[in-house]
Amino acid sequence: MSDVAIAAMNASLRKLGNPSSLHTDGRATRKDVEDAREVIAHSIDCLPSEVIFTGSGTEADNAAIKGLFWYSKKKVILVSSIEHHAVLDPAHWLVEHEGAELIEIPVTATGIVDLVFLAEVVAKRAGEIALISVMHSNNETGVIQPIADIVKIAGDIPVHCDAVQSFTKVPLSFKNLGLFAMTISAHKVGGPLGIGALILRRAVELPPLLHGGGQERDIRSGTVNAPAIVAFAAAVAAHEYDAEKVQALREKFESGVLALRSDAVINGASAPRLPGISNITFPGTQSDSLLLLMDAEKVSCSTGAACSAGVHRPSHVLMAMGLSDVVAQSSLRFSFGATSTEADVDFALSVLPAVIERGLAAHSVGRR
Amino acid sequence: MKVIAAMSGGVDSAVAAARAVEAGHEVIGVHLALSSNPQKYRSGARGCCTIEDSHDARRAADVIGIPFYIWDMADEFHEGVVENFMSEYAAGRTPNPCLRCNEKIKFAAVLDRAKAMGFDGVVTGHYARTQESAAGKTLHRAIDPLKDQSYVLAVLTREQINGAIFPLGDTEKVDIRKEAEARGLAVAQKPDSHDICFVPSGDNAGWLRERLGSEVGPIVDQDGKKIGEHKGAYTYTIGQRKGLGLTVPASDGSPRFVLKIEPVSNTVVVGPREDLAVTTMRGEKPIFCGPEIGAAPLRGFVQVRAHGAALDCTYYLDDNQLVAELDQPLLGLATGQAMVIYDGDRVVGSATICETA
């Protein structure tokens, strides 16, 4: 969490008023929340009334997928095969419990949704499609999706976009993209955990997931989490993310990796990508071994996916791009952010060769 | 040393990891995921492959203050342990899957991977001891006779024992629970796991029937005369008396016991109690946990079940098979069981019983 967000949250935590109360204290907190809403709206080019605060990005995704399904009264849901589980799982839930039909839009080998496939499905079944949901950029590979093209193909069909990963990293305009709904989250942008937002087009009244006081446009009930909202906006307003600097760090890291391991593969390298994500396959290794060894060197990286018991699973994103389960399980994600430095990159590169050697040895005994 | 602590989510492995840290080792906790479809909760006291267990293991590692990871050994476990369990039963033998898991998974797959990654050994919560001697590191019984697990560790080679650390062997279980409590480990009162972890219901016969089918076959006496029918030969064990459902009484009216299971003809052979008596057993593929033995007869003990008695015997190696001649006959011994030889409390080695007389 950024210093400005911590300061804003601390100041807000002292305020007594519930923003839904009518007395002076309540109105004071309400003003802070509405100021924050305007900051967020401005940052994403939407109307303040289109910002609905939620308890997480996952909640916003659920509200959008289930809400648009019920709102449209149609049966077919289209999502890309590389969506986050916060989108995939509610879609599968609707199939199991609400009679939905799910069509997954495949991606190319570079990780971009197949627009030809999408256009064909839309041409054949436009009248049956409840919604289309495609993420703005993928959380594992950083590959940026052609959302404007998707909205064009969709025509009148509502399109939702999970923009959690892209928000503040690349320019985003809710209005210009022509979306029905979009998801953002605070903790990815230097804000606190446990606060997100559903950006929902004006006058689209979705059936709510949570019923109660109707605090957020009658679509999301629950006491408004003013300190978290204020901190979210403070982090967004400060905008400490320097995309050019982060991209330079990633490029330095990737060229360093390729110089050390000529067999390493940067996944999605030829596609437009977020500045700070690098997904790399190290052939002949198992990424959970690499993670352990990197962690022991105080370098945090990620293996992509784990089941609820914590077992490392091949990434559905990499497999959708055509990688085999074995290759998918030898891939690691490295992230670079606002606080990353050249020294961090140099250090990660300095420990990498020994880690890969040990990872190769560990994998070869495992296959004996 | 830099070591991996195998943490099941139970109290024993949690205390073992904590003791290893205190002994000055650099410890990393690893939970082995052995099932590709883990259940959410343990039913009763069974199983080591649930989501709850992996959470408990993680929590224990956090309290102890060590890094923690989950290693997926589901494929290795299925191939090395579960499939072996089924094929052994299908072949008319009675295997011990815990022994197989130690041999193939905990001290093979895990230890090999750990060593390749730069670790020196594996810590587990098994109740057993090791001692340094002139002949190298040797494996011994735990001091708590009720918890002693040296039997299921007797498949370890000297090299594997060199890479194994058993911090609990010198303590009684009741004290381990107290120690866990004192260390603030929430698993202190978690029930012990029993039976076979991949058979959550505890109904081994039912589990085998589901997977191997239940082909009806004859129950015969020693003369080969059919006297009854069974529903799948592998659901019987040598020495079993109850549940045979025989209607024809023995000529002398004495009870009959399962003497033999013949998988190829799907036949169960029954007979009188005295015919169960075994005085000699031979085991194949011997493994020595310490110094190897030769053809010269030695005096010691043999144990054929995890918590069975240590039987006085003379043992030796013959044609690369381990032979034990018992002082007193033993009733009901199945091939496929492990015979473990002890010299006092030291584990000499083990072999899989292939022949009895």
XYZ file of C-alpha atoms in Angstrom:
725
model
C 0.000 0.000 0.000
C 1.385 3.393 -0.919
C 2.249 5.946 1.756
C -0.370 8.403 0.513
C -3.049 5.704 0.717
C -1.986 4.726 4.241
C -2.098 8.366 5.338
C -5.532 8.871 3.777
C -6.863 5.680 5.362
C -5.515 6.571 8.799
C -7.142 9.998 8.659
C -10.453 8.520 7.581
C -10.435 5.776 10.247
C -10.763 8.482 12.908
C -14.021 9.784 11.428
C -17.106 8.541 13.188
C -19.830 9.146 10.669
C -21.511 6.441 8.657
C -21.779 7.918 5.153
C -25.408 6.825 4.984
C -26.333 8.808 8.116
C -28.014 12.176 7.744
C -26.306 14.024 10.597
C -23.238 16.226 10.287
C -20.696 13.468 10.927
C -22.403 11.217 8.397
C -22.484 13.969 5.800
C -18.773 14.659 6.338
C -17.888 11.043 5.613
C -20.319 10.971 2.694
C -18.490 13.918 1.183
C -15.173 12.053 1.415
C -16.692 9.014 -0.282
C -18.193 11.107 -3.077
C -14.927 12.990 -3.567
C -13.244 9.596 -3.891
C -15.880 8.406 -6.347
C -15.187 11.426 -8.550
C -11.439 10.768 -8.474
C -11.965 7.149 -9.535
C -14.502 8.153 -12.188
C -12.130 10.729 -13.604
C -9.266 8.233 -13.706
C -11.263 5.798 -15.793
C -13.333 8.249 -17.797
C -16.793 7.370 -16.540
C -19.536 9.201 -14.652
C -19.310 9.238 -10.851
C -22.714 7.527 -10.687
C -21.260 4.674 -12.722
C -18.825 3.764 -9.927
C -20.222 1.128 -7.539
C -17.842 0.258 -4.708
C -17.595 -3.429 -3.810
C -15.649 -5.531 -1.327
C -13.250 -6.852 -3.988
C -12.630 -7.253 -7.677
C -14.047 -10.762 -7.373
C -17.319 -9.384 -6.035
C -17.506 -6.883 -8.897
C -16.895 -9.664 -11.441
C -19.600 -11.816 -9.851
C -22.050 -8.913 -9.754
C -21.372 -8.214 -13.441
C -21.482 -11.784 -14.770
C -24.493 -12.949 -12.770
C -26.181 -9.561 -12.920
C -25.880 -9.189 -16.708
C -27.029 -12.787 -17.178
C -30.190 -12.219 -15.149
C -30.696 -8.720 -16.589
C -30.575 -9.869 -20.208
C -32.810 -12.928 -19.697
C -30.759 -14.742 -22.365
C -28.881 -18.020 -22.004
C -25.500 -17.836 -23.716
C -22.421 -16.503 -21.919
C -19.204 -15.820 -23.835
C -15.969 -15.481 -21.910
C -12.376 -15.809 -23.022
C -10.610 -19.003 -22.015
C -7.927 -16.991 -20.176
C -10.211 -15.145 -17.745
C -9.448 -14.972 -14.043
C -11.365 -17.459 -11.886
C -13.413 -14.522 -10.574
C -15.053 -14.506 -14.043
C -14.754 -18.180 -15.036
C -16.222 -19.562 -11.824
C -19.432 -17.492 -11.734
C -19.919 -18.345 -15.424
C -19.580 -22.065 -14.644
C -21.881 -21.613 -11.663
C -24.549 -20.142 -13.957
C -24.202 -23.177 -16.225
C -24.689 -25.558 -13.317
C -27.430 -23.695 -11.459
C -29.209 -21.363 -13.862
C -29.211 -23.272 -17.142
C -26.703 -21.019 -18.886
C -24.716 -22.144 -21.909
C -21.046 -21.184 -21.729
C -18.904 -20.644 -24.800
C -15.217 -20.026 -24.178
C -13.475 -17.831 -26.730
C -10.090 -19.364 -27.549
C -6.855 -17.382 -27.728
C -4.021 -17.449 -30.242
C -0.537 -18.747 -29.426
C 0.447 -15.197 -28.448
C -2.413 -15.054 -25.952
C -4.857 -12.720 -27.753
C -8.550 -13.648 -28.024
C -9.556 -15.064 -31.367
C -11.700 -12.299 -32.904
C -12.644 -14.436 -35.917
C -14.113 -17.076 -33.615
C -15.965 -14.397 -31.645
C -17.375 -12.790 -34.798
C -18.641 -16.149 -36.055
C -20.412 -16.969 -32.802
C -21.945 -13.501 -32.616
C -23.084 -13.718 -36.255
C -24.790 -17.060 -35.635
C -26.271 -16.542 -32.178
C -26.448 -12.806 -31.420
C -30.062 -13.034 -30.255
C -29.237 -15.631 -27.580
C -26.137 -14.059 -26.067
C -26.564 -12.608 -22.557
C -23.102 -11.129 -22.236
C -19.502 -11.209 -23.361
C -16.719 -10.903 -20.789
C -13.076 -10.453 -21.770
C -10.341 -9.137 -19.486
C -8.464 -5.989 -20.465
C -5.113 -7.650 -19.902
C -4.203 -11.064 -18.611
C -2.883 -11.325 -15.074
C -0.438 -14.138 -15.876
C 1.051 -13.016 -19.190
C 0.223 -9.298 -19.246
C -1.103 -9.653 -22.809
C -3.502 -6.785 -23.630
C -6.773 -7.735 -25.301
C -8.474 -5.871 -28.188
C -11.461 -4.714 -26.131
C -12.567 -1.967 -28.549
C -12.728 -4.520 -31.384
C -14.677 -6.920 -29.185
C -17.246 -4.249 -28.312
C -17.597 -3.445 -32.020
C -18.222 -7.104 -32.869
C -20.652 -7.412 -29.942
C -22.975 -4.688 -31.236
C -25.870 -4.496 -28.767
C -24.651 -7.402 -26.624
C -23.471 -6.207 -23.178
C -19.701 -6.486 -22.752
C -17.998 -6.708 -19.354
C -14.273 -6.225 -18.973
C -12.180 -7.240 -15.980
C -9.619 -4.421 -15.973
C -8.118 -5.188 -12.555
C -4.683 -5.824 -14.019
C -4.654 -2.873 -16.436
C -6.109 -0.129 -14.249
C -3.599 2.760 -13.900
C -0.939 0.761 -15.810
C -2.228 1.628 -19.299
C -4.698 4.329 -20.421
C -8.314 3.216 -19.952
C -11.536 4.943 -20.966
C -14.765 3.257 -19.953
C -16.707 5.666 -22.154
C -14.591 5.298 -25.284
C -14.428 1.521 -25.035
C -18.242 1.440 -25.047
C -18.455 -1.145 -22.282
C -21.515 -2.062 -20.200
C -19.449 -2.994 -17.173
C -15.865 -3.006 -15.961
C -14.095 -4.281 -12.853
C -11.251 -2.554 -11.001
C -9.582 -3.220 -7.653
C -7.622 -1.084 -5.186
C -4.853 -3.397 -4.030
C -3.345 -3.627 -7.516
C -2.822 0.144 -7.646
C -1.304 0.866 -4.250
C -4.630 0.992 -2.399
C -5.845 -1.237 0.437
C -7.011 -4.851 0.285
C -10.734 -5.516 0.367
C -12.040 -2.722 -1.861
C -12.909 -2.815 -5.549
C -15.419 -1.265 -7.873
C -17.871 -2.272 -10.525
C -18.091 0.389 -13.199
C -21.599 0.010 -14.564
C -23.167 1.985 -17.377
C -25.781 4.505 -16.226
C -29.369 3.263 -16.179
C -28.378 -0.399 -16.396
C -30.023 -1.735 -13.235
C -28.588 -5.157 -12.486
C -30.214 -7.528 -9.997
C -27.996 -7.357 -6.887
C -26.031 -10.199 -5.274
C -26.326 -8.698 -1.789
C -29.640 -7.420 -0.518
C -29.899 -4.928 2.302
C -29.623 -1.182 2.627
C -28.999 -0.627 -1.067
C -26.179 1.787 -0.280
C -24.450 1.620 -3.655
C -27.054 2.461 -6.310
C -29.322 -0.324 -4.963
C -26.937 -2.773 -6.657
C -24.573 -3.310 -3.725
C -25.710 -3.307 -0.115
C -23.524 -3.104 2.971
C -22.137 -0.263 5.077
C -19.960 1.836 2.798
C -16.296 1.201 3.627
C -15.316 4.862 3.665
C -11.678 4.565 4.867
C -10.846 1.990 2.187
C -12.610 4.009 -0.524
C -10.795 7.197 0.467
C -7.452 5.351 0.451
C -8.276 3.754 -2.926
C -8.845 7.201 -4.435
C -5.715 8.619 -2.804
C -3.609 5.875 -4.362
C -5.187 6.469 -7.771
C -4.761 10.256 -7.532
C -1.090 9.926 -6.566
C -0.462 7.665 -9.577
C 3.021 6.615 -8.584
C 3.279 4.090 -11.395
C 5.780 5.091 -14.064
C 4.947 2.811 -16.985
C 8.065 3.698 -18.957
C 10.374 2.995 -16.034
C 8.645 -0.296 -15.239
C 8.766 -1.405 -18.842
C 12.491 -0.615 -19.009
C 13.065 -2.785 -15.934
C 11.124 -5.655 -17.456
C 13.024 -5.387 -20.733
C 16.322 -5.390 -18.867
C 15.205 -8.473 -16.947
C 13.970 -10.352 -20.004
C 17.090 -9.694 -22.058
C 19.164 -10.712 -19.030
C 17.236 -13.977 -18.707
C 17.614 -14.788 -22.398
C 21.348 -14.076 -22.191
C 21.657 -16.502 -19.256
C 19.304 -19.177 -20.576
C 18.991 -19.161 -24.324
C 16.287 -21.856 -24.120
C 13.971 -19.689 -21.980
C 10.741 -18.592 -23.676
C 8.942 -15.319 -22.931
C 5.247 -16.138 -23.223
C 3.202 -13.614 -25.206
C 6.377 -11.710 -26.122
C 5.136 -10.618 -29.547
C 1.767 -9.321 -28.277
C 1.109 -5.912 -26.722
C 1.712 -6.407 -23.009
C 1.403 -4.582 -19.708
C 4.703 -2.937 -18.749
C 5.352 -4.953 -15.606
C 4.541 -8.618 -16.252
C 6.911 -11.232 -17.585
C 5.879 -14.865 -17.956
C 8.813 -17.124 -18.722
C 9.094 -20.838 -19.467
C 12.283 -22.566 -18.313
C 12.217 -25.885 -20.179
C 12.991 -28.967 -18.113
C 12.097 -27.436 -14.760
C 9.111 -27.460 -12.426
C 8.019 -23.998 -11.466
C 7.158 -24.891 -7.858
C 10.787 -25.951 -7.324
C 11.977 -22.703 -8.914
C 9.609 -20.673 -6.744
C 10.955 -22.314 -3.573
C 14.556 -21.683 -4.617
C 13.901 -18.074 -5.687
C 11.984 -17.471 -2.463
C 14.977 -18.747 -0.480
C 16.982 -16.013 -2.270
C 14.319 -13.455 -1.256
C 13.011 -13.066 -4.800
C 9.201 -13.352 -4.967
C 7.708 -14.745 -8.138
C 4.609 -16.765 -8.888
C 3.606 -20.033 -10.510
C 0.228 -18.886 -11.736
C -2.274 -21.345 -10.420
C -2.958 -23.474 -7.363
C -5.986 -25.515 -6.357
C -7.779 -24.927 -3.066
C -5.421 -27.344 -1.296
C -2.512 -25.247 -2.532
C -1.342 -27.772 -5.113
C 0.394 -26.197 -8.044
C -1.576 -26.791 -11.233
C -0.707 -26.076 -14.851
C -1.949 -22.592 -15.735
C -5.193 -22.604 -17.743
C -3.970 -19.419 -19.406
C -0.768 -20.962 -20.756
C -2.620 -24.120 -21.755
C -5.175 -21.999 -23.642
C -2.191 -20.549 -25.546
C -1.334 -24.090 -26.624
C 1.378 -25.004 -24.119
C 1.342 -28.596 -22.846
C 0.697 -29.158 -19.162
C 4.371 -30.041 -18.644
C 5.587 -26.850 -20.311
C 2.939 -24.794 -18.512
C 4.229 -26.211 -15.228
C 7.737 -25.019 -16.013
C 6.742 -21.371 -16.260
C 7.119 -18.533 -13.779
C 5.577 -15.084 -13.609
C 7.722 -12.126 -12.560
C 6.074 -8.791 -11.759
C 7.652 -5.351 -11.694
C 5.928 -2.436 -9.995
C 6.205 1.164 -8.939
C 8.760 0.329 -6.244
C 10.957 -2.024 -8.305
C 14.523 -0.913 -8.998
C 17.405 -1.764 -11.306
C 19.176 -3.281 -8.307
C 16.221 -5.672 -7.863
C 16.545 -6.799 -11.470
C 20.314 -7.245 -11.155
C 19.872 -9.280 -7.999
C 17.193 -11.546 -9.510
C 19.437 -12.146 -12.529
C 22.402 -12.922 -10.274
C 20.611 -15.738 -8.435
C 18.755 -17.124 -11.451
C 21.463 -19.365 -13.008
C 22.035 -21.425 -9.831
C 18.287 -21.662 -9.233
C 17.657 -22.957 -12.767
C 20.499 -25.492 -12.471
C 19.053 -26.858 -9.237
C 15.553 -26.798 -10.687
C 16.745 -28.837 -13.678
C 18.421 -31.362 -11.355
C 15.334 -31.635 -9.123
C 13.109 -32.226 -12.127
C 15.349 -34.890 -13.631
C 15.342 -36.971 -10.403
C 11.575 -36.590 -10.232
C 11.262 -38.151 -13.669
C 13.605 -41.044 -12.977
C 21.992 -28.770 7.863
C 19.499 -27.490 5.285
C 16.505 -29.800 5.492
C 12.972 -30.307 4.196
C 10.390 -31.087 6.898
C 7.563 -33.213 5.494
C 4.453 -31.785 7.195
C 1.227 -33.790 6.939
C -0.892 -31.372 8.934
C -0.766 -33.620 11.984
C 0.749 -33.051 15.395
C 3.785 -35.332 14.994
C 5.273 -33.772 11.884
C 4.602 -30.273 13.275
C 6.582 -30.983 16.453
C 9.288 -32.729 14.420
C 9.724 -29.609 12.271
C 9.836 -27.376 15.370
C 12.451 -29.610 16.988
C 14.554 -29.567 13.824
C 14.537 -25.759 13.899
C 15.614 -25.803 17.539
C 18.380 -28.254 16.741
C 19.838 -25.527 14.556
C 18.848 -26.805 11.134
C 17.675 -24.517 8.372
C 14.177 -25.957 7.863
C 11.689 -25.551 5.043
C 8.235 -27.102 5.509
C 6.716 -29.074 2.652
C 3.256 -30.621 2.556
C 2.945 -33.515 0.160
C -0.306 -33.449 -1.769
C -0.900 -37.125 -2.412
C -4.396 -37.045 -3.837
C -5.315 -35.319 -7.081
C -8.862 -34.877 -5.760
C -8.387 -33.948 -2.140
C -11.425 -34.012 0.116
C -12.307 -30.928 2.112
C -12.226 -32.508 5.550
C -11.010 -35.651 7.161
C -13.763 -38.036 8.053
C -12.893 -39.413 11.448
C -9.218 -40.054 11.925
C -8.330 -41.165 8.438
C -6.486 -39.734 5.552
C -3.606 -37.392 4.922
C -4.821 -35.793 1.722
C -7.397 -33.185 2.589
C -7.561 -29.436 2.111
C -7.980 -29.096 5.874
C -4.705 -30.964 6.420
C -2.774 -28.757 4.015
C -4.148 -25.687 5.826
C -3.191 -27.182 9.199
C 0.333 -27.871 7.925
C 0.661 -24.310 6.620
C -0.586 -22.879 9.912
C 1.919 -24.989 11.870
C 4.769 -23.815 9.617
C 3.713 -20.183 10.121
C 3.601 -20.617 13.903
C 7.022 -22.297 13.886
C 8.236 -19.543 11.583
C 9.525 -21.506 8.602
C 8.832 -21.164 4.864
C 6.164 -23.534 3.602
C 5.335 -25.015 0.206
C 3.120 -27.724 -1.183
C 4.585 -30.386 -3.412
C 2.302 -32.281 -5.716
C 3.213 -35.957 -5.422
C -0.208 -37.228 -6.468
C 1.009 -38.975 -9.632
C 3.990 -40.565 -7.884
C 1.746 -41.667 -5.015
C -0.838 -43.153 -7.326
C 1.728 -45.077 -9.379
C 4.019 -46.127 -6.553
C 1.545 -46.805 -3.772
C -2.120 -47.008 -4.815
C -1.591 -49.039 -7.979
C 0.882 -51.293 -6.186
C -1.704 -51.848 -3.438
C -4.301 -52.933 -5.995
C -2.002 -55.123 -8.073
C -0.627 -56.859 -4.978
C -4.123 -57.686 -3.766
C -5.099 -58.803 -7.268
C -2.107 -61.158 -7.140
C -3.300 -62.658 -3.854
C -0.789 -60.891 -1.610
C -1.318 -58.546 1.340
C 0.749 -55.373 0.907
C 1.466 -52.594 3.415
C 0.969 -49.271 1.585
C 2.533 -47.128 4.351
C 5.777 -48.989 3.904
C 5.567 -48.508 0.160
C 4.908 -44.776 0.624
C 8.041 -44.410 2.748
C 10.064 -46.374 0.228
C 8.792 -44.696 -2.948
C 7.600 -41.256 -1.893
C 8.794 -39.793 1.395
C 12.373 -41.015 1.294
C 12.770 -41.451 -2.448
C 10.862 -38.904 -4.525
C 11.006 -36.245 -1.804
C 14.554 -36.913 -0.623
C 15.899 -37.068 -4.183
C 14.187 -33.818 -5.098
C 15.371 -32.182 -1.879
C 18.976 -33.225 -2.479
C 18.891 -32.021 -6.075
C 17.651 -28.667 -4.808
C 20.585 -28.373 -2.432
C 19.083 -29.733 0.786
C 20.858 -32.271 2.973
C 17.951 -34.351 4.218
C 14.317 -34.864 5.145
C 12.753 -34.490 8.600
C 9.608 -36.499 9.381
C 7.396 -37.084 12.398
C 7.941 -40.838 12.393
C 8.533 -42.492 15.740
C 11.959 -44.061 15.245
C 15.539 -43.290 16.192
C 18.841 -43.260 14.382
C 22.264 -43.750 15.924
C 25.743 -43.073 14.690
C 27.988 -46.096 14.951
C 31.279 -47.272 13.531
C 29.288 -48.948 10.755
C 27.490 -45.695 9.906
C 24.030 -44.403 10.773
C 21.637 -47.147 11.925
C 17.848 -47.279 12.407
C 16.321 -48.171 15.790
C 12.957 -48.553 17.481
C 11.361 -45.522 19.156
C 11.228 -45.534 22.937
C 7.391 -45.481 22.887
C 6.529 -49.106 22.009
C 2.920 -48.198 21.180
C 3.980 -45.640 18.569
C 7.168 -47.257 17.256
C 7.168 -46.931 13.433
C 10.518 -48.543 12.688
C 8.634 -51.378 10.945
C 7.306 -49.097 8.182
C 10.727 -47.459 7.815
C 12.606 -50.725 7.385
C 12.449 -50.333 3.600
C 14.949 -47.469 3.735
C 18.433 -47.996 2.401
C 21.499 -46.857 4.286
C 21.781 -43.860 1.978
C 18.168 -42.891 2.676
C 18.655 -43.273 6.430
C 21.689 -41.020 6.155
C 19.398 -38.352 4.730
C 16.600 -38.867 7.290
C 16.023 -37.089 10.589
C 13.458 -38.461 13.084
C 13.274 -35.988 15.973
C 10.455 -37.776 17.846
C 11.898 -41.230 18.513
C 13.091 -40.424 22.006
C 9.728 -39.136 23.268
C 6.370 -40.682 24.100
C 3.368 -39.590 22.110
C 1.582 -38.153 25.106
C 4.515 -35.801 25.657
C 4.535 -34.782 21.989
C 0.943 -33.580 22.371
C 1.908 -31.606 25.484
C 4.863 -30.129 23.667
C 2.674 -29.118 20.707
C 0.307 -27.414 23.134
C 3.185 -25.559 24.777
C 4.486 -24.470 21.369
C 1.091 -23.009 20.485
C 0.448 -25.483 17.694
C -3.300 -25.789 17.132
C -2.931 -29.378 15.902
C -1.984 -30.498 19.448
C -5.285 -32.309 19.954
C -5.883 -33.415 16.384
C -6.687 -37.141 16.323
C -4.060 -39.582 15.074
C -4.503 -40.877 11.556
C -5.056 -44.584 11.242
C -5.512 -47.110 8.507
C -4.906 -46.401 4.867
C -5.063 -42.737 3.913
C -6.411 -43.291 0.407
C -9.288 -45.448 1.673
C -11.168 -42.724 3.564
C -14.075 -44.981 4.512
C -11.730 -47.473 6.194
C -13.493 -50.263 4.299
C -10.549 -51.807 2.463
C -12.551 -54.737 1.108
C -15.259 -52.434 -0.259
C -12.645 -50.118 -1.785
C -10.928 -53.054 -3.509
C -14.242 -54.500 -4.669
C -15.114 -51.181 -6.344
C -11.846 -51.149 -8.284
C -11.094 -54.793 -8.905
C -14.662 -55.992 -9.298
C -16.196 -58.806 -7.282
C -15.972 -62.011 -9.234
C -17.637 -64.902 -7.480
C -15.360 -67.906 -6.987
C -15.134 -71.146 -5.057
C -14.083 -71.684 -1.457
C -12.458 -75.132 -1.320
C -11.026 -77.383 1.363
C -7.499 -78.759 1.242
C -8.624 -81.659 -0.954
C -9.977 -79.200 -3.512
C -13.600 -79.957 -2.738
C -15.869 -76.942 -3.185
C -17.625 -76.103 0.060
C -18.728 -72.527 -0.503
C -18.571 -69.353 -2.596
C -16.816 -66.029 -2.133
C -17.318 -62.582 -3.677
C -13.777 -61.666 -4.702
C -10.776 -63.568 -3.367
C -8.781 -60.442 -2.458
C -11.228 -59.393 0.228
C -10.056 -62.339 2.366
C -6.918 -62.484 4.469
C -4.834 -65.453 5.493
C -5.937 -66.703 8.898
C -9.441 -65.228 8.553
C -12.109 -67.303 10.269
C -15.219 -65.147 10.347
C -17.366 -64.182 7.393
C -16.650 -67.228 5.257
C -20.351 -68.168 5.101
C -19.633 -71.869 4.924
C -22.657 -74.166 5.236
C -20.913 -77.554 5.055
C -19.274 -78.302 8.442
C -15.765 -79.713 8.694
C -15.682 -83.488 9.177
C -14.474 -83.138 12.768
C -16.625 -80.075 13.442
C -13.602 -77.790 14.079
C -13.528 -74.210 12.761
C -11.910 -73.468 9.416
C -9.537 -70.673 8.468
C -8.366 -69.128 5.205
C -5.099 -70.899 4.369
C -4.397 -69.685 0.884
C -5.676 -67.274 -1.771
C -5.148 -68.276 -5.392
C -5.812 -65.264 -7.588
C -5.431 -66.978 -10.969
C -8.149 -69.558 -10.292
C -9.968 -67.047 -8.002
C -10.016 -69.692 -5.289
C -9.935 -69.392 -1.505
C -8.554 -72.447 0.304
C -9.667 -73.124 3.882
C -8.553 -75.653 6.465
C -7.895 -76.320 10.129
C -6.045 -73.972 12.424
C -2.910 -76.102 12.684
C -2.321 -75.753 8.947
C -1.886 -72.006 9.362
C 1.272 -72.559 11.334
C 4.394 -71.055 9.770
C 7.895 -71.765 11.028
C 9.957 -70.498 8.101
C 9.493 -67.439 5.934
C 11.438 -66.254 2.939
C 11.470 -62.693 1.688
C 12.532 -61.339 -1.685
C 14.324 -58.096 -2.561
C 15.974 -57.639 0.848
C 16.887 -54.110 1.916
C 19.479 -53.533 4.642
C 19.138 -50.432 6.786
C 22.621 -50.970 8.208
C 25.446 -53.467 7.586
C 24.470 -56.236 5.179
C 24.308 -59.825 6.390
C 25.465 -63.055 4.759
C 24.676 -66.753 4.761
C 25.865 -67.240 8.350
C 22.844 -67.696 10.683
C 22.294 -64.927 13.220
C 19.959 -64.661 16.199
C 17.394 -61.867 16.429
C 13.725 -61.019 16.005
C 11.365 -60.876 13.079
C 8.245 -58.709 12.916
C 5.593 -59.162 10.227
C 3.035 -56.467 11.068
C 3.342 -52.744 11.874
C 2.414 -53.256 15.493
C 2.951 -57.013 15.695
C 5.123 -58.884 18.166
C 8.868 -59.298 17.711
C 9.319 -63.063 17.299
C 12.511 -64.865 18.267
C 14.195 -66.248 15.193
C 17.361 -67.276 13.405
C 17.912 -65.304 10.198
C 20.294 -65.426 7.276
C 20.616 -64.663 3.579
C 20.082 -67.500 1.099
C 20.097 -67.056 -2.680
C 19.568 -63.305 -2.149
C 16.446 -64.020 -0.130
C 16.074 -63.141 3.527
C 15.146 -66.238 5.570
C 13.785 -66.284 9.119
C 13.312 -69.519 11.071
C 10.986 -69.002 14.010
C 11.515 -70.520 17.441
C 7.725 -70.745 17.891
C 5.305 -71.230 14.991
C 3.226 -68.239 13.863
C -0.399 -68.601 12.781
C -1.595 -66.887 9.619
C 1.043 -65.149 7.551
C 0.345 -63.791 4.092
C 2.774 -63.335 1.254
C 3.240 -59.689 0.358
C 3.624 -58.661 4.003
C 6.962 -57.214 4.993
C 9.279 -59.185 7.270
C 11.478 -56.876 9.298
C 14.514 -58.234 11.129
C 15.685 -56.656 14.399
C 18.927 -57.085 16.290
C 17.727 -55.927 19.706
C 16.138 -52.586 18.890
C 18.212 -52.050 15.770
C 16.553 -52.613 12.389
C 18.703 -54.995 10.351
C 16.578 -54.879 7.225
C 13.421 -56.020 5.534
C 12.080 -58.087 2.652
C 8.721 -58.859 1.079
C 7.483 -62.300 2.114
C 7.223 -64.543 -0.939
C 7.107 -67.996 0.590
C 6.107 -69.534 3.921
C 6.421 -73.077 5.306
